[in-house]
């Protein structure tokens, strides 16, 4: 099979490459390059490309660097800036996968190959003649929540070679093979941006707009902030307040006020209902048969824990989730990722518009 392999410079995509090479596929390696927003070069990208070049030489495979700088900044980061300016919480990694890795790259080069492979922790499940986005074996590393906006056409062209392996096994394989990046640390930053400081990025594009931090219970002014866009619902760190813990529970963008609540267990942090809009189903709409509600599992942030909920259709593309568990930090603008009850299939995702009431 002729496969385009997207390398990141990290250990996961390197092991994915090795597994596909062992299987005898015809491989072509690619690295997607994104420059920094200030027009300067990216040191982490240079290191990544060096790692990818070493891998290409080791396996004697063709390697290309594909620049998608303008596409990335015009779409993914502009979406992020527009979202935070509206007082919402963006999900740039999800947009990056949908628009860049499996969007513009596919249009530019990926369509020339039978499949495109990445080092994501996910699987593709084929049943009843259809493809489904499956969760990874390793629940801690599972990345289906970053992939839940891709289309069925995109899913049909993707391979995830390491999705059936635990992270520890991936690292073991890399060490055993003495791959050049075997001990390299995993990237923790925003998609493609490496070690960029997110607040510095916001400051360069949106500037500062000082405002008040208020106790939501008393209305007392507790401190100052540099702009509501630096803060998100559920945030605890970075508020600069004494006598904590304090959690961000609301924002008023008209008055540029950030509201906080005190204590680890304040009920204002939690809610049972999430309202969703712009619902996107990857393979098929489970409500297409006319059902108004169904039991699902879901996540509203990147972690290994699923929540059970009753999902109810409230409009053409709007739904509500009534969770059995109290959900901390329901942040409008983020996504709720919908899964099957057995937690094996990621069905799709919708934008959280709000909802704390039980």
Short mmCIF file of N, CA and C in Angstrom, two decimals, residues 69-157:
data_model
loop_
_atom_site.label_atom_id
_atom_site.label_comp_id
_atom_site.label_asym_id
_atom_site.label_seq_id
_atom_site.Cartn_x
_atom_site.Cartn_y
_atom_site.Cartn_z
N UNK A 69 1.89 27.29 6.48
CA UNK A 69 1.93 28.43 7.40
C UNK A 69 0.68 29.32 7.27
N UNK A 70 0.42 29.78 6.05
CA UNK A 70 -0.71 30.70 5.87
C UNK A 70 -2.03 30.02 6.19
N UNK A 71 -2.18 28.77 5.77
CA UNK A 71 -3.42 28.04 6.02
C UNK A 71 -3.67 27.88 7.52
N UNK A 72 -2.59 27.64 8.26
CA UNK A 72 -2.70 27.45 9.71
C UNK A 72 -3.11 28.75 10.41
N UNK A 73 -2.41 29.84 10.10
CA UNK A 73 -2.69 31.09 10.79
C UNK A 73 -4.02 31.70 10.34
N UNK A 74 -4.39 31.50 9.08
CA UNK A 74 -5.66 32.06 8.59
C UNK A 74 -6.87 31.29 9.10
N UNK A 75 -6.66 30.05 9.51
CA UNK A 75 -7.79 29.22 9.93
C UNK A 75 -7.74 28.86 11.41
N UNK A 76 -6.76 28.06 11.80
CA UNK A 76 -6.73 27.55 13.17
C UNK A 76 -6.53 28.65 14.20
N UNK A 77 -5.48 29.49 14.01
CA UNK A 77 -5.22 30.49 15.02
C UNK A 77 -6.17 31.68 14.93
N UNK A 78 -6.67 31.97 13.75
CA UNK A 78 -7.68 33.02 13.65
C UNK A 78 -8.97 32.58 14.34
N UNK A 79 -9.32 31.30 14.18
CA UNK A 79 -10.47 30.74 14.91
C UNK A 79 -10.26 30.88 16.41
N UNK A 80 -9.03 30.58 16.88
CA UNK A 80 -8.74 30.67 18.32
C UNK A 80 -8.89 32.09 18.83
N UNK A 81 -8.33 33.05 18.08
CA UNK A 81 -8.42 34.45 18.49
C UNK A 81 -9.86 34.95 18.47
N UNK A 82 -10.61 34.60 17.44
CA UNK A 82 -12.01 35.01 17.36
C UNK A 82 -12.82 34.44 18.52
N UNK A 83 -12.50 33.19 18.87
CA UNK A 83 -13.24 32.51 19.94
C UNK A 83 -12.97 33.15 21.30
N UNK A 84 -11.69 33.39 21.63
CA UNK A 84 -11.39 33.98 22.95
C UNK A 84 -11.88 35.42 23.02
N UNK A 85 -11.90 36.12 21.90
CA UNK A 85 -12.38 37.50 21.92
C UNK A 85 -13.87 37.56 22.23
N UNK A 86 -14.58 36.48 21.91
CA UNK A 86 -16.01 36.39 22.23
C UNK A 86 -16.23 35.88 23.65
N UNK A 87 -15.13 35.69 24.39
CA UNK A 87 -15.25 35.23 25.78
C UNK A 87 -15.39 33.74 25.91
N UNK A 88 -15.12 33.01 24.83
CA UNK A 88 -15.28 31.55 24.83
C UNK A 88 -13.92 30.86 24.90
N UNK A 89 -13.95 29.54 25.03
CA UNK A 89 -12.72 28.74 25.13
C UNK A 89 -12.54 27.94 23.85
N UNK A 90 -11.47 28.19 23.09
CA UNK A 90 -11.27 27.48 21.82
C UNK A 90 -10.65 26.10 21.99
N UNK A 91 -10.64 25.34 20.93
CA UNK A 91 -10.00 24.02 20.91
C UNK A 91 -9.13 23.95 19.65
N UNK A 92 -7.97 24.62 19.65
CA UNK A 92 -7.15 24.69 18.43
C UNK A 92 -6.65 23.34 17.94
N UNK A 93 -6.38 22.39 18.85
CA UNK A 93 -5.88 21.09 18.41
C UNK A 93 -6.91 20.35 17.56
N UNK A 94 -8.19 20.47 17.94
CA UNK A 94 -9.23 19.83 17.16
C UNK A 94 -9.34 20.44 15.77
N UNK A 95 -9.27 21.76 15.70
CA UNK A 95 -9.33 22.44 14.41
C UNK A 95 -8.09 22.14 13.56
N UNK A 96 -6.95 21.98 14.24
CA UNK A 96 -5.70 21.68 13.54
C UNK A 96 -5.80 20.35 12.81
N UNK A 97 -6.34 19.34 13.47
CA UNK A 97 -6.49 18.03 12.83
C UNK A 97 -7.47 18.08 11.68
N UNK A 98 -8.59 18.73 11.91
CA UNK A 98 -9.64 18.79 10.89
C UNK A 98 -9.22 19.60 9.67
N UNK A 99 -8.63 20.78 9.90
CA UNK A 99 -8.37 21.72 8.82
C UNK A 99 -6.99 21.55 8.19
N UNK A 100 -5.97 21.27 9.02
CA UNK A 100 -4.60 21.24 8.52
C UNK A 100 -4.13 19.82 8.20
N UNK A 101 -4.00 18.97 9.21
CA UNK A 101 -3.43 17.64 8.99
C UNK A 101 -4.25 16.79 8.03
N UNK A 102 -5.57 16.81 8.21
CA UNK A 102 -6.42 15.98 7.36
C UNK A 102 -7.27 16.80 6.39
N UNK A 103 -6.95 18.10 6.30
CA UNK A 103 -7.64 18.99 5.38
C UNK A 103 -6.71 19.46 4.29
N UNK A 104 -5.96 20.53 4.57
CA UNK A 104 -5.08 21.10 3.55
C UNK A 104 -3.97 20.14 3.12
N UNK A 105 -3.43 19.35 4.08
CA UNK A 105 -2.39 18.40 3.66
C UNK A 105 -2.96 17.37 2.69
N UNK A 106 -4.16 16.89 2.95
CA UNK A 106 -4.78 15.91 2.05
C UNK A 106 -4.98 16.51 0.66
N UNK A 107 -5.42 17.78 0.63
CA UNK A 107 -5.63 18.44 -0.66
C UNK A 107 -4.31 18.65 -1.40
N UNK A 108 -3.25 18.97 -0.62
CA UNK A 108 -1.95 19.26 -1.23
C UNK A 108 -1.25 18.00 -1.70
N UNK A 109 -1.13 16.99 -0.80
CA UNK A 109 -0.35 15.79 -1.15
C UNK A 109 -1.02 14.48 -0.77
N UNK A 110 -1.74 14.46 0.33
CA UNK A 110 -2.26 13.20 0.85
C UNK A 110 -3.13 12.42 -0.11
N UNK A 111 -3.86 13.14 -0.98
CA UNK A 111 -4.76 12.47 -1.92
C UNK A 111 -4.03 11.60 -2.93
N UNK A 112 -2.71 11.78 -3.04
CA UNK A 112 -1.92 11.00 -3.99
C UNK A 112 -1.64 9.58 -3.47
N UNK A 113 -1.98 9.33 -2.21
CA UNK A 113 -1.65 8.06 -1.57
C UNK A 113 -2.91 7.28 -1.20
N UNK A 114 -2.72 5.98 -0.98
CA UNK A 114 -3.85 5.15 -0.58
C UNK A 114 -4.35 5.51 0.81
N UNK A 115 -3.41 5.86 1.69
CA UNK A 115 -3.76 6.22 3.07
C UNK A 115 -2.78 7.28 3.57
N UNK A 116 -3.19 7.98 4.62
CA UNK A 116 -2.31 8.87 5.37
C UNK A 116 -2.23 8.33 6.78
N UNK A 117 -1.01 8.15 7.29
CA UNK A 117 -0.80 7.60 8.63
C UNK A 117 -0.20 8.65 9.55
N UNK A 118 -0.63 8.62 10.81
CA UNK A 118 -0.08 9.53 11.82
C UNK A 118 0.21 8.74 13.10
N UNK A 119 0.82 9.43 14.05
CA UNK A 119 1.14 8.81 15.34
C UNK A 119 0.10 9.08 16.41
N UNK A 120 -1.13 9.40 16.02
CA UNK A 120 -2.19 9.62 17.00
C UNK A 120 -2.53 8.31 17.74
N UNK A 121 -2.94 8.48 18.98
CA UNK A 121 -3.46 7.34 19.76
C UNK A 121 -4.96 7.27 19.52
N UNK A 122 -5.31 6.49 18.50
CA UNK A 122 -6.69 6.27 18.10
C UNK A 122 -6.69 5.03 17.22
N UNK A 123 -7.86 4.56 16.84
CA UNK A 123 -7.96 3.43 15.93
C UNK A 123 -9.05 3.71 14.91
N UNK A 124 -9.02 2.96 13.81
CA UNK A 124 -10.11 3.01 12.83
C UNK A 124 -10.76 1.64 12.84
N UNK A 125 -12.03 1.62 13.18
CA UNK A 125 -12.78 0.37 13.28
C UNK A 125 -13.67 0.23 12.04
N UNK A 126 -13.60 -0.91 11.39
CA UNK A 126 -14.44 -1.16 10.22
C UNK A 126 -15.50 -2.20 10.59
N UNK A 127 -16.75 -1.82 10.45
CA UNK A 127 -17.84 -2.75 10.71
C UNK A 127 -19.05 -2.39 9.84
N UNK A 128 -19.71 -3.42 9.38
CA UNK A 128 -20.89 -3.27 8.53
C UNK A 128 -20.60 -2.37 7.33
N UNK A 129 -19.36 -2.49 6.80
CA UNK A 129 -19.00 -1.75 5.61
C UNK A 129 -18.72 -0.28 5.82
N UNK A 130 -18.63 0.16 7.08
CA UNK A 130 -18.36 1.56 7.38
C UNK A 130 -17.16 1.69 8.31
N UNK A 131 -16.51 2.86 8.26
CA UNK A 131 -15.39 3.15 9.15
C UNK A 131 -15.89 3.97 10.34
N UNK A 132 -15.33 3.66 11.52
CA UNK A 132 -15.69 4.37 12.74
C UNK A 132 -14.41 4.78 13.45
N UNK A 133 -14.43 5.93 14.09
CA UNK A 133 -13.28 6.38 14.88
C UNK A 133 -13.29 5.65 16.22
N UNK A 134 -12.29 4.77 16.42
CA UNK A 134 -12.23 3.98 17.64
C UNK A 134 -11.24 4.54 18.64
N UNK A 135 -11.49 4.31 19.91
CA UNK A 135 -10.58 4.77 20.96
C UNK A 135 -9.33 3.90 20.99
N UNK A 136 -8.26 4.44 21.56
CA UNK A 136 -6.99 3.74 21.66
C UNK A 136 -7.00 2.76 22.82
N UNK A 137 -6.09 1.81 22.77
CA UNK A 137 -5.95 0.84 23.85
C UNK A 137 -5.53 1.53 25.15
N UNK A 138 -4.68 2.52 25.03
CA UNK A 138 -4.19 3.26 26.19
C UNK A 138 -5.16 4.40 26.51
N UNK A 139 -5.96 4.27 27.58
CA UNK A 139 -6.98 5.29 27.86
C UNK A 139 -6.39 6.64 28.25
N UNK A 140 -5.20 6.65 28.83
CA UNK A 140 -4.57 7.90 29.23
C UNK A 140 -4.09 8.68 28.01
N UNK A 141 -3.58 7.99 27.00
CA UNK A 141 -3.04 8.65 25.81
C UNK A 141 -4.08 8.83 24.69
N UNK A 142 -5.24 8.23 24.83
CA UNK A 142 -6.26 8.31 23.78
C UNK A 142 -6.45 9.75 23.30
N UNK A 143 -6.47 9.94 21.97
CA UNK A 143 -6.57 11.28 21.39
C UNK A 143 -7.80 11.45 20.51
N UNK A 144 -8.78 10.58 20.68
CA UNK A 144 -9.98 10.72 19.86
C UNK A 144 -10.70 12.04 20.13
N UNK A 145 -10.51 12.60 21.32
CA UNK A 145 -11.15 13.89 21.61
C UNK A 145 -10.54 15.02 20.79
N UNK A 146 -9.34 14.81 20.25
CA UNK A 146 -8.73 15.81 19.36
C UNK A 146 -9.11 15.56 17.90
N UNK A 147 -9.77 14.44 17.64
CA UNK A 147 -10.07 14.04 16.25
C UNK A 147 -11.57 14.06 15.96
N UNK A 148 -12.37 14.48 16.92
CA UNK A 148 -13.82 14.30 16.84
C UNK A 148 -14.54 15.28 15.91
N UNK A 149 -13.79 16.12 15.20
CA UNK A 149 -14.42 17.00 14.21
C UNK A 149 -14.07 16.59 12.78
N UNK A 150 -13.29 15.52 12.60
CA UNK A 150 -12.95 15.10 11.24
C UNK A 150 -14.18 14.55 10.54
N UNK A 151 -14.13 14.57 9.22
CA UNK A 151 -15.25 14.08 8.43
C UNK A 151 -15.11 12.58 8.17
N UNK A 152 -16.18 11.98 7.68
CA UNK A 152 -16.13 10.56 7.34
C UNK A 152 -15.14 10.32 6.20
N UNK A 153 -15.11 11.24 5.24
CA UNK A 153 -14.17 11.12 4.12
C UNK A 153 -12.73 11.13 4.64
N UNK A 154 -12.45 12.02 5.58
CA UNK A 154 -11.10 12.08 6.16
C UNK A 154 -10.78 10.80 6.91
N UNK A 155 -11.71 10.33 7.73
CA UNK A 155 -11.49 9.10 8.50
C UNK A 155 -11.21 7.92 7.58
N UNK A 156 -11.88 7.87 6.46
CA UNK A 156 -11.74 6.74 5.53
C UNK A 156 -10.34 6.67 4.93
N UNK A 157 -9.57 7.76 5.03
CA UNK A 157 -8.25 7.80 4.40
C UNK A 157 -7.12 7.76 5.42
#
